[in-house]
PDB file of C-alpha atoms in Angstrom:
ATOM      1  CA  UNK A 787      10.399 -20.026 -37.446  1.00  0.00           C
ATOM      2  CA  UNK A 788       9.060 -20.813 -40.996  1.00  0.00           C
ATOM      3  CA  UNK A 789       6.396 -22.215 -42.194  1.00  0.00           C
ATOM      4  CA  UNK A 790       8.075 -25.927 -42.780  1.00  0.00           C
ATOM      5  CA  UNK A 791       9.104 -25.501 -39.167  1.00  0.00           C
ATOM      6  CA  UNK A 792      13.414 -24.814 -39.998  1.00  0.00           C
ATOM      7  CA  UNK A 793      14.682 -21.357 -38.122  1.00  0.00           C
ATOM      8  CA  UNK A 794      14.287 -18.201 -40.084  1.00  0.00           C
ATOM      9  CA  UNK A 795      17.258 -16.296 -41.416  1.00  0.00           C
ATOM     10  CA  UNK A 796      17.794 -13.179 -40.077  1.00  0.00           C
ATOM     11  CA  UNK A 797      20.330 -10.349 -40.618  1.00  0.00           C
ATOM     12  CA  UNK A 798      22.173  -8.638 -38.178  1.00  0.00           C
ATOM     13  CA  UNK A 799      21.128  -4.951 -38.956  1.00  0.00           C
ATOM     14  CA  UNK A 800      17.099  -6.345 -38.440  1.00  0.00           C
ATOM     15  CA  UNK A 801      17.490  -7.637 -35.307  1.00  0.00           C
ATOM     16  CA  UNK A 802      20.320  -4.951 -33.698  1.00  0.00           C
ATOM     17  CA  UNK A 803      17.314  -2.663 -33.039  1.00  0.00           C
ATOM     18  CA  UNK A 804      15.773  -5.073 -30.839  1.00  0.00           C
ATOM     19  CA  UNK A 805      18.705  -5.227 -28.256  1.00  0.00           C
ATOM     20  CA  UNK A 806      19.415  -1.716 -28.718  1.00  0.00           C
ATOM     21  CA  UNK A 807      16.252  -0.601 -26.974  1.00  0.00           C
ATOM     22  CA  UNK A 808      16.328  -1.943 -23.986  1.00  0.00           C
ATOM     23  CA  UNK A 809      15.903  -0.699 -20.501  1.00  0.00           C
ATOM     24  CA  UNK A 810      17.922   0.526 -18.101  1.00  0.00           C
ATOM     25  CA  UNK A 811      18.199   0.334 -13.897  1.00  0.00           C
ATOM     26  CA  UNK A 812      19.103   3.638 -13.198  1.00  0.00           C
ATOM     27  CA  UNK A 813      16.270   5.630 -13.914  1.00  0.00           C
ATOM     28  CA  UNK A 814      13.494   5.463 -11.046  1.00  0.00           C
ATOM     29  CA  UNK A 815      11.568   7.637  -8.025  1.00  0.00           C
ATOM     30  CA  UNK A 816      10.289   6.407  -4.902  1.00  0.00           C
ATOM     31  CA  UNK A 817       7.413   8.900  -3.129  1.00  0.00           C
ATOM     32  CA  UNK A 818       5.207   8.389  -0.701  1.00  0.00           C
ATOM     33  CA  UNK A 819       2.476  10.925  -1.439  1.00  0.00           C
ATOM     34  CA  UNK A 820       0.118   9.939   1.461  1.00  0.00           C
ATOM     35  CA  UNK A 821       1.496   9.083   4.890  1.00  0.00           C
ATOM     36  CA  UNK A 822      -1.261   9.674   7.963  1.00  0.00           C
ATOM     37  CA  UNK A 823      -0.794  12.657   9.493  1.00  0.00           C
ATOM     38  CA  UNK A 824      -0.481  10.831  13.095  1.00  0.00           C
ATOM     39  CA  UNK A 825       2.360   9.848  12.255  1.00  0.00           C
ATOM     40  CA  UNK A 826       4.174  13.006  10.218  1.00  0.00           C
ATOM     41  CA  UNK A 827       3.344  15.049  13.386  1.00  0.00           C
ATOM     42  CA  UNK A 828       5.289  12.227  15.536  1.00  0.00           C
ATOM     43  CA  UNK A 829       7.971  12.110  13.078  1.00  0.00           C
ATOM     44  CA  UNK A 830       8.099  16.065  13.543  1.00  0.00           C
ATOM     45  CA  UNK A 831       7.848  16.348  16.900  1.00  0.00           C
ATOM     46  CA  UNK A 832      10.508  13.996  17.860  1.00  0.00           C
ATOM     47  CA  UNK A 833      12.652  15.018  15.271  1.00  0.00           C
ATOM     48  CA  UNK A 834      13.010  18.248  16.681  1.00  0.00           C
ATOM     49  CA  UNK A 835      11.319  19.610  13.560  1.00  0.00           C
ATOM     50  CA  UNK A 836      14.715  18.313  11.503  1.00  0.00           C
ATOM     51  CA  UNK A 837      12.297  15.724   9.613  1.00  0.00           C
ATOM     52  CA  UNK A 838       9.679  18.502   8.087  1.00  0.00           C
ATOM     53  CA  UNK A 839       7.391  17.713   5.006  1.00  0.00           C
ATOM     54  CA  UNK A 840       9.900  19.156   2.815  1.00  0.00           C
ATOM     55  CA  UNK A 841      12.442  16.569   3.460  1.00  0.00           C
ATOM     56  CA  UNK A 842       9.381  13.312   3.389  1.00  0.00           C
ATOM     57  CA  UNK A 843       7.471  14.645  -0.034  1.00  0.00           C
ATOM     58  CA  UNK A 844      10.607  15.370  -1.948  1.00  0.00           C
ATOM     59  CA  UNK A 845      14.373  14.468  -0.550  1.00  0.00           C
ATOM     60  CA  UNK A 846      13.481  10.800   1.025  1.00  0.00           C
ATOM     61  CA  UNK A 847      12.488   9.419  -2.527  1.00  0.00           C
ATOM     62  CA  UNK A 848      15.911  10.765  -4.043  1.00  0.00           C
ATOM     63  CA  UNK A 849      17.948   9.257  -1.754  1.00  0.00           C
ATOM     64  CA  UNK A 850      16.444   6.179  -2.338  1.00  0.00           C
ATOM     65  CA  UNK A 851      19.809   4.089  -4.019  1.00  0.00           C
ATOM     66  CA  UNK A 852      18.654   0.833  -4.861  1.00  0.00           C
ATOM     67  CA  UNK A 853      14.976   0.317  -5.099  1.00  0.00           C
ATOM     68  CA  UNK A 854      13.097  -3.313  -6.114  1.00  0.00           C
ATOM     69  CA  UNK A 855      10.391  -4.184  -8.476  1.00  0.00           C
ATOM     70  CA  UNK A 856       7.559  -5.997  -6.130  1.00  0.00           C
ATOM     71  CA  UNK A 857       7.217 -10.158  -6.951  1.00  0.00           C
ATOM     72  CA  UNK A 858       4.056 -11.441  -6.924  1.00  0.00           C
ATOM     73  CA  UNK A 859       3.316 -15.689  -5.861  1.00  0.00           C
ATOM     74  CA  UNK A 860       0.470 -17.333  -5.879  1.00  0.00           C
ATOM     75  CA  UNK A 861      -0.664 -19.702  -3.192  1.00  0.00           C
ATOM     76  CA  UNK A 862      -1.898 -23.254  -4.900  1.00  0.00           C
ATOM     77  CA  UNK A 863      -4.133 -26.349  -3.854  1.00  0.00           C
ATOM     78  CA  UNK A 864      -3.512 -29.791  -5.570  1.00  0.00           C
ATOM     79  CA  UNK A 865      -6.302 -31.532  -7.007  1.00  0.00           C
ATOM     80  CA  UNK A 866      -5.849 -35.386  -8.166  1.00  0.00           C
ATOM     81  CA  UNK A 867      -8.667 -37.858  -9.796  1.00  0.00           C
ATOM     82  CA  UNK A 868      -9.811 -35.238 -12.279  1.00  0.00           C
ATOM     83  CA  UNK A 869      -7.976 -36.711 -14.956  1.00  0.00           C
ATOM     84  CA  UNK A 870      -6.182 -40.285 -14.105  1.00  0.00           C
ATOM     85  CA  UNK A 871      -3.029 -40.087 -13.960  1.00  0.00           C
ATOM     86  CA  UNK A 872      -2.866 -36.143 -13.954  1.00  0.00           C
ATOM     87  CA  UNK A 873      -2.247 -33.284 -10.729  1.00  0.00           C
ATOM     88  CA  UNK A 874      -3.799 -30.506 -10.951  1.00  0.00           C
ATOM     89  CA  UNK A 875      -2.918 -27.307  -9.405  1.00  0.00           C
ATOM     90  CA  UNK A 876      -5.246 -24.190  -9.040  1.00  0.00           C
ATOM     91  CA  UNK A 877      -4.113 -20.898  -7.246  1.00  0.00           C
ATOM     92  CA  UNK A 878      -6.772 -20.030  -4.271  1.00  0.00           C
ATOM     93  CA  UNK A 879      -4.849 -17.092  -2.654  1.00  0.00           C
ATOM     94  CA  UNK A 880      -2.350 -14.451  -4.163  1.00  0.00           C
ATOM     95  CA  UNK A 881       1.290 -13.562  -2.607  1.00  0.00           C
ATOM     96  CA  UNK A 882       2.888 -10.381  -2.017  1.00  0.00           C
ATOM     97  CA  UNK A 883       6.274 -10.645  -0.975  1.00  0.00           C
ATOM     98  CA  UNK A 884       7.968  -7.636   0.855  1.00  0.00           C
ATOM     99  CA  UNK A 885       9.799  -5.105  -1.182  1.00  0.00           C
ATOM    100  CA  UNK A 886      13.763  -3.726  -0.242  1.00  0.00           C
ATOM    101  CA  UNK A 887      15.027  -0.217  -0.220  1.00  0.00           C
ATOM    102  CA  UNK A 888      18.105   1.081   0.013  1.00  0.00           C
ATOM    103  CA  UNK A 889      18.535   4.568   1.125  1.00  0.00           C
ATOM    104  CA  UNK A 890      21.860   6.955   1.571  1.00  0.00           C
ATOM    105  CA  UNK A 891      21.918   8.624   4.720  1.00  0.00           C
ATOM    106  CA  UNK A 892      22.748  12.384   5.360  1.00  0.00           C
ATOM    107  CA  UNK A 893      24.857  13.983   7.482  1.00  0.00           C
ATOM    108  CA  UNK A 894      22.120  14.843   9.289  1.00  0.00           C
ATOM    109  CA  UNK A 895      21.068  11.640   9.545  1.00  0.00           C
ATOM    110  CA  UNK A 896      17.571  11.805   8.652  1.00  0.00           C
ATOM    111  CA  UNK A 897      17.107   9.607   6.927  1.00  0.00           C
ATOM    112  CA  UNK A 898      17.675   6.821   9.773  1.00  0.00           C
ATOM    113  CA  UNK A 899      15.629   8.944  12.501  1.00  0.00           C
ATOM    114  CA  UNK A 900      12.530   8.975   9.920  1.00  0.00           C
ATOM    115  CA  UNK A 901      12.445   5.544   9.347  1.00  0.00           C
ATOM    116  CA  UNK A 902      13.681   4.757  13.502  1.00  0.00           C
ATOM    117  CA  UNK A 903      10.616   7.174  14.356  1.00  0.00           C
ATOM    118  CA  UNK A 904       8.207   5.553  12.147  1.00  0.00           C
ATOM    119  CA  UNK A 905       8.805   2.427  13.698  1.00  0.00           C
ATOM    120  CA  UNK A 906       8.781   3.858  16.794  1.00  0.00           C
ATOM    121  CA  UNK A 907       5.743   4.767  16.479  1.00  0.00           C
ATOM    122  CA  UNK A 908       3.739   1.564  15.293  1.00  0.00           C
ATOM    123  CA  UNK A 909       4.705   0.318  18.687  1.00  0.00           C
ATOM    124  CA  UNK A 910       4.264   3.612  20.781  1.00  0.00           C
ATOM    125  CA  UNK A 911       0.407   2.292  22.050  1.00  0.00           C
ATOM    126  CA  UNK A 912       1.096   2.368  25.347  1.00  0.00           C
ATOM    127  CA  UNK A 913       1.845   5.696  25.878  1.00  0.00           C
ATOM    128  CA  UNK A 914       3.999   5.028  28.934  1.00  0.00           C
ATOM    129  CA  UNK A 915       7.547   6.616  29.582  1.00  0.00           C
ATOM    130  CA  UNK A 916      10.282   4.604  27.696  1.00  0.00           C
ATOM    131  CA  UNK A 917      12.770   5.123  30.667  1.00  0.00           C
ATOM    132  CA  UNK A 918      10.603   3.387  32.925  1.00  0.00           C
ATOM    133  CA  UNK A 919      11.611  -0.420  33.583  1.00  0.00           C
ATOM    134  CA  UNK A 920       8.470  -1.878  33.434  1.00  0.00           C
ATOM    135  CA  UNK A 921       7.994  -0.122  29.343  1.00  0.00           C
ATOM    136  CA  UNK A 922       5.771  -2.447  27.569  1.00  0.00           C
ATOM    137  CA  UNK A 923       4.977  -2.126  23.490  1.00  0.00           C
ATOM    138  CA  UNK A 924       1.263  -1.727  22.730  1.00  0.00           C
ATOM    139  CA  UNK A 925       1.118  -1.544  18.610  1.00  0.00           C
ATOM    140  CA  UNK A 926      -1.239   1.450  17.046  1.00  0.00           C
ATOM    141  CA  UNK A 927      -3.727   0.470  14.722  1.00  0.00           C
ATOM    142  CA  UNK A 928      -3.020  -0.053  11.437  1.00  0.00           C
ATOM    143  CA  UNK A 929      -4.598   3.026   9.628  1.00  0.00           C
ATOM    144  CA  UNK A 930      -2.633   4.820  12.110  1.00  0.00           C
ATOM    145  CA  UNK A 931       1.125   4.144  11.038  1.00  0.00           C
ATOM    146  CA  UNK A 932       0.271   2.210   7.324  1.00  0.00           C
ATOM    147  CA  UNK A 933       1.305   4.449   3.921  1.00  0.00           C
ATOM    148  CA  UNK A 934      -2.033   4.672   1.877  1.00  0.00           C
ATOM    149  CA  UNK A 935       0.231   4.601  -1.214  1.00  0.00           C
ATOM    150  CA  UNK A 936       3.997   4.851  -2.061  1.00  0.00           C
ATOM    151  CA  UNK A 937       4.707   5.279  -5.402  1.00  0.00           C
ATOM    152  CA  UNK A 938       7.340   3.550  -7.002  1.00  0.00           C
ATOM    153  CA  UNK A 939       7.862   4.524 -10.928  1.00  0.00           C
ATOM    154  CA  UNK A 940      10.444   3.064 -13.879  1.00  0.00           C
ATOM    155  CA  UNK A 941      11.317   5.001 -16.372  1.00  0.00           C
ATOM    156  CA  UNK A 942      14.374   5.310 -19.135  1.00  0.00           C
ATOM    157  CA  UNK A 943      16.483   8.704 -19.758  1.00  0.00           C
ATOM    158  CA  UNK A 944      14.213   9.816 -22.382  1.00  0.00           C
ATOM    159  CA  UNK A 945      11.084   9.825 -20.107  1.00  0.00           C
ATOM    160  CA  UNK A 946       9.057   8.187 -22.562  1.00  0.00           C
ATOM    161  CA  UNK A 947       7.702   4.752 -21.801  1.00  0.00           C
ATOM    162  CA  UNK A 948       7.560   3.922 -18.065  1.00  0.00           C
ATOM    163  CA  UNK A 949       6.096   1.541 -15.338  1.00  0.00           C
ATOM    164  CA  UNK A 950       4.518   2.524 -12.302  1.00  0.00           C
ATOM    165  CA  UNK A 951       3.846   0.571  -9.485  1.00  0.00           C
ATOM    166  CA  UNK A 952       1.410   1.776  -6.450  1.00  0.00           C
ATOM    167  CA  UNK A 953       1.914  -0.105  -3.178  1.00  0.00           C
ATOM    168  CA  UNK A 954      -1.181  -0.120  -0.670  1.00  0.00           C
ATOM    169  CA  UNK A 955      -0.801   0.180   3.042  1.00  0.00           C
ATOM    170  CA  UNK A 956       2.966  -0.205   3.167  1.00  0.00           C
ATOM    171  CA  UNK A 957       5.127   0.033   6.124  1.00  0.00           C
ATOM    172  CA  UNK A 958       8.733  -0.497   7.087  1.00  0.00           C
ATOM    173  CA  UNK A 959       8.720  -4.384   8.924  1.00  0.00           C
ATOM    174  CA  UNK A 960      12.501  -4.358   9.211  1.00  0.00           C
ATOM    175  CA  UNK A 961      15.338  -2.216   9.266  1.00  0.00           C
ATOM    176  CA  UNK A 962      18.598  -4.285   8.575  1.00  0.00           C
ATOM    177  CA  UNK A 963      21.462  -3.816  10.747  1.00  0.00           C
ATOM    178  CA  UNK A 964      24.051  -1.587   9.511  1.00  0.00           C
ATOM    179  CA  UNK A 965      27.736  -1.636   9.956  1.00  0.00           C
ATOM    180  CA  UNK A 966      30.241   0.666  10.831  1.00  0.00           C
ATOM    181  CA  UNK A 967      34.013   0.114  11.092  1.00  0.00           C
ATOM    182  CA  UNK A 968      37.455   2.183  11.014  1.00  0.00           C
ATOM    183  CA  UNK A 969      37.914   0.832   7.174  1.00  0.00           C
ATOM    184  CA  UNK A 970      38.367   2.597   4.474  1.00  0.00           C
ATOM    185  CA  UNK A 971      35.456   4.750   4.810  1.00  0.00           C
ATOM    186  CA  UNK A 972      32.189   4.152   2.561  1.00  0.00           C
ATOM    187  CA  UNK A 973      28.586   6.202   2.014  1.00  0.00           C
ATOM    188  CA  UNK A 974      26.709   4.781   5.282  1.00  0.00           C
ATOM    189  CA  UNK A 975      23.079   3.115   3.789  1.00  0.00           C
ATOM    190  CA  UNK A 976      20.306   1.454   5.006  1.00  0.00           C
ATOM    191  CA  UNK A 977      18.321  -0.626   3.704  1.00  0.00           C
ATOM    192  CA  UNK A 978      14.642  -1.308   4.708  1.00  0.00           C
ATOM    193  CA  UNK A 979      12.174  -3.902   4.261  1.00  0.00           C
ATOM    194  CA  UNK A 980       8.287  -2.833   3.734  1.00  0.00           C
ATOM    195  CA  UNK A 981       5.170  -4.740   3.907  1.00  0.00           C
ATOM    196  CA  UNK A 982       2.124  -4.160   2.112  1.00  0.00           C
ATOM    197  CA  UNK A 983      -1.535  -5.450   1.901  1.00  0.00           C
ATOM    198  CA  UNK A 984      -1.194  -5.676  -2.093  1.00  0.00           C
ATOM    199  CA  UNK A 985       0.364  -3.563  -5.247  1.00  0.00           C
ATOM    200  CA  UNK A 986      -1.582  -1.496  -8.375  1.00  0.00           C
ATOM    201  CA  UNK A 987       0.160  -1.604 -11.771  1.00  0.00           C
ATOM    202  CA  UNK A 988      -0.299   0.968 -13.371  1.00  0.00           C
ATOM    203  CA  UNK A 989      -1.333   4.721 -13.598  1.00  0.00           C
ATOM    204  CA  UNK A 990      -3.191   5.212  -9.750  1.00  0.00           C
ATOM    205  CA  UNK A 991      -5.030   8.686  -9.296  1.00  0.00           C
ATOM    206  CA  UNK A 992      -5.952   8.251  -5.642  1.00  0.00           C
ATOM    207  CA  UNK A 993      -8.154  10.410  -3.719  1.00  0.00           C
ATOM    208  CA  UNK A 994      -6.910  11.522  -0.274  1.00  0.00           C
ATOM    209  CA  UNK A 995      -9.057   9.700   2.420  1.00  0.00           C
ATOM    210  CA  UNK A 996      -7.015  11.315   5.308  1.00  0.00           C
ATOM    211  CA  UNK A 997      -8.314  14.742   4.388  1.00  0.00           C
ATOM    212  CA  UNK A 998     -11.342  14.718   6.386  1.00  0.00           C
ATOM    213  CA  UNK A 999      -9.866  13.295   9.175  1.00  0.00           C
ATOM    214  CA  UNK A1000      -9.625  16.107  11.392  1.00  0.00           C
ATOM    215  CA  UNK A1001     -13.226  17.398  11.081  1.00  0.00           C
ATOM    216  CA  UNK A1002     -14.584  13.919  12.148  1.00  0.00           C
ATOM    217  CA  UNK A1003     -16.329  13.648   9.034  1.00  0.00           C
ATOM    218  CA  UNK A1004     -15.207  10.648   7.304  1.00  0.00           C
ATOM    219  CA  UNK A1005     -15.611  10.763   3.226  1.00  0.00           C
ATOM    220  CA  UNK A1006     -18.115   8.261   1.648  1.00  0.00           C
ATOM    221  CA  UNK A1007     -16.271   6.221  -0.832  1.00  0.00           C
ATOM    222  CA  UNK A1008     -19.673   4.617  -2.373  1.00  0.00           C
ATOM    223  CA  UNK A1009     -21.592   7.360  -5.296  1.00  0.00           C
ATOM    224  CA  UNK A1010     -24.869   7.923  -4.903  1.00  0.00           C
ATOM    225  CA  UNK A1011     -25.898   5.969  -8.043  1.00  0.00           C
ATOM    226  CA  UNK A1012     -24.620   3.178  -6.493  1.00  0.00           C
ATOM    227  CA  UNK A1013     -26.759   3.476  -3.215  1.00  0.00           C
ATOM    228  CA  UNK A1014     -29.862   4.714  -4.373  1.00  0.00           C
ATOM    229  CA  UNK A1015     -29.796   1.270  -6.953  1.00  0.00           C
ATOM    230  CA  UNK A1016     -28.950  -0.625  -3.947  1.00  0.00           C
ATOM    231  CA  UNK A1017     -30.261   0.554  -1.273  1.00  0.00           C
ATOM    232  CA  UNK A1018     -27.269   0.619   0.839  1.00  0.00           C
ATOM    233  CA  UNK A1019     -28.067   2.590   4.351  1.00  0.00           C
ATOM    234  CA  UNK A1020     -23.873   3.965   3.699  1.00  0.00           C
ATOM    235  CA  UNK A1021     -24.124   7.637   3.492  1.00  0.00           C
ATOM    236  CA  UNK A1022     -27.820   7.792   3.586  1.00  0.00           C
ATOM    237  CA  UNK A1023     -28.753  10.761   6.074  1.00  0.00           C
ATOM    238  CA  UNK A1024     -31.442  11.121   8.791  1.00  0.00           C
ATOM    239  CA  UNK A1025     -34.566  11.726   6.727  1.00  0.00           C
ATOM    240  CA  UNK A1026     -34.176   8.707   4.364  1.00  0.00           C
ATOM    241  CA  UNK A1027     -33.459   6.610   7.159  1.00  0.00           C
ATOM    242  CA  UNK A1028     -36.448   7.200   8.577  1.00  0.00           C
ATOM    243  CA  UNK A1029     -38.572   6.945   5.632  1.00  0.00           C
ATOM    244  CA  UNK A1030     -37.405   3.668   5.237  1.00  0.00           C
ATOM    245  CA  UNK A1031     -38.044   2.947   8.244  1.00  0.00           C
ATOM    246  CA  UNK A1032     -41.514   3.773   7.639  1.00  0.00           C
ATOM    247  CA  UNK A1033     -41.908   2.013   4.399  1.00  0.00           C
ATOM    248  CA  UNK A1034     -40.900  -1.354   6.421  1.00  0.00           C
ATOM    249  CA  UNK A1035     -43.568  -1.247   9.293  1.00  0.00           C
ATOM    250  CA  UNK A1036     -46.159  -0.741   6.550  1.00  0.00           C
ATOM    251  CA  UNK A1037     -45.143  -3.374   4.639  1.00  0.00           C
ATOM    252  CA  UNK A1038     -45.402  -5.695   7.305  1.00  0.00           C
ATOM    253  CA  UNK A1039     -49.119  -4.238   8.655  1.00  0.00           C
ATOM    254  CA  UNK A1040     -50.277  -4.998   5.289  1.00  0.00           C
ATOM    255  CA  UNK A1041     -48.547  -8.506   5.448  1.00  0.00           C
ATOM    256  CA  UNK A1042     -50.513  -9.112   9.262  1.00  0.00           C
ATOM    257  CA  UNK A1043     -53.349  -7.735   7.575  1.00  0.00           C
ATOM    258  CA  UNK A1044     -53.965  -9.847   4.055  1.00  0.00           C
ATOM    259  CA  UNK A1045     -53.162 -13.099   6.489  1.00  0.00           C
ATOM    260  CA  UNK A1046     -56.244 -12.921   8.628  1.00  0.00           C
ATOM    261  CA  UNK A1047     -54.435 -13.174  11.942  1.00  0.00           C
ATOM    262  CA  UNK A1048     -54.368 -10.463  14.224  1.00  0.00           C
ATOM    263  CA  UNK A1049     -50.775 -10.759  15.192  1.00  0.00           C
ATOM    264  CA  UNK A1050     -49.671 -12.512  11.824  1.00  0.00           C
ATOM    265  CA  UNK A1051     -50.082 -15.770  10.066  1.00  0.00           C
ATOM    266  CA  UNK A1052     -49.957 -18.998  12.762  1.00  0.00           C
ATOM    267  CA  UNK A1053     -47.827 -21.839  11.488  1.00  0.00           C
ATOM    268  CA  UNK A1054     -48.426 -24.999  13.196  1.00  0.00           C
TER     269      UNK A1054
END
């Protein structure tokens, strides 16, 4: 728009650029890069070793058909009498909605056991035989069966520019039903639903905090900058501990002492 506030003219060959450069839908990858290991060994074990890391790290995300782009809502709270006459809104809590997949499904149908089997296992707490009548579901805990991160990356045929979403503690929540039929026969897909505590956007480097897992040792994610400024007892060993320990009773002599009370100072 110009300045006097009338539309600009532009030509054709300035502005064909514009819409000539536009993205496409086709070009994407799925991975998830850091599944617990609870739950690959599950997968693997009731998979008759068909489902092996191979398969999860590498052919899962390419048979991934139709992927979507999280949403993001925000939760709001009305406010009137600020301004007469005027509603206010503010946003107080932030929305992730669940996320579709659609996957292609092999001949060996893999694909549907892994994602069966990991659902399987969420509710698998109970540990009880599943041919037994009285079976009851007992869900595992949460760090046990959630995806650290599954990686979810846009890019165009040139690999140039490209978005990448990171989704946090994902897991599959539904499975849609999937139909068969002696019609004219079709790929079979299925498409799953995950759920997710929240989504990064952007380039996400993460560090693997399942790596220590089996040694019992768990990693500390807090520097030591960070708790030697603020005195945060995370990570501290034995010895300093102790010496703070120390430091504390002799604060508090010298507290009983400068109040001229034997066992402190008496308020009435």
């Amino acid at each position: 728009m110009s300045r006097d506030g009338s539309p600009r003219l532009r030509r054709t060959s300035d502005i064909l650029p514009l819409f000539t450069k536009v993205a496409t839908t086709s070009h994407y990858e799925l991975s998830f890069p850091a599944l617990p290991w609870q739950l690959l060994n599950y997968i693997k074990m009731n998979s008759n070793d068909l489902i092996d890391n191979s398969f999860v790290f590498r052919d899962l995300g390419l048979l991934c058909k139709n992927a979507q782009l999280p949403g993001t809502a925000y939760a709001t709270a009305q406010i009137n009498g600020n301004y007469m006459g005027i509603n206010q809104k503010y946003a107080h809590t932030r929305i992730y909605t669940d996320s579709a997949f659609t996957f292609i499904v092999d001949d060996d149908y893999r694909v549907i056991k892994f994602f069966e089997l990991w659902q399987e296992f969420i509710s698998s707490g109970s540990d009880s035989n599943r041919s037994r009548k009285a079976f009851y579901h007992r869900m595992k805990f949460p760090a046990e069966y959630k995806c650290d991160t599954m990686r979810l990356q846009k890019f165009d045929k040139n690999h140039g520019a490209s978005v990448e979403y990171t989704f946090l503690s994902a897991f599959p929540v539904n499975i849609t039903p999937v139909s068969v039929s002696y019609d004219q026969t079709q790929i079979l897909e299925i498409s799953v639903s995950f759920a997710y505590d929240r989504y990064f956007f952007g380039n996400l480097r993460r560090q693997d905090t399942r790596s220590n897992q089996n040694s019992g040792m768990a990693t500390n994610p807090y520097p030591k900058d960070f708790l030697d400024h603020a005195g945060n007892a995370v990570g501290m060993d034995k010895t300093t501990k102790i010496k703070n320990v120390e430091v504390d009773k002799k604060r508090d002599q010298n507290n009983d002492a400068t109040s001229g009370f034997p066992d402190g100072p008496y308020i009435a």
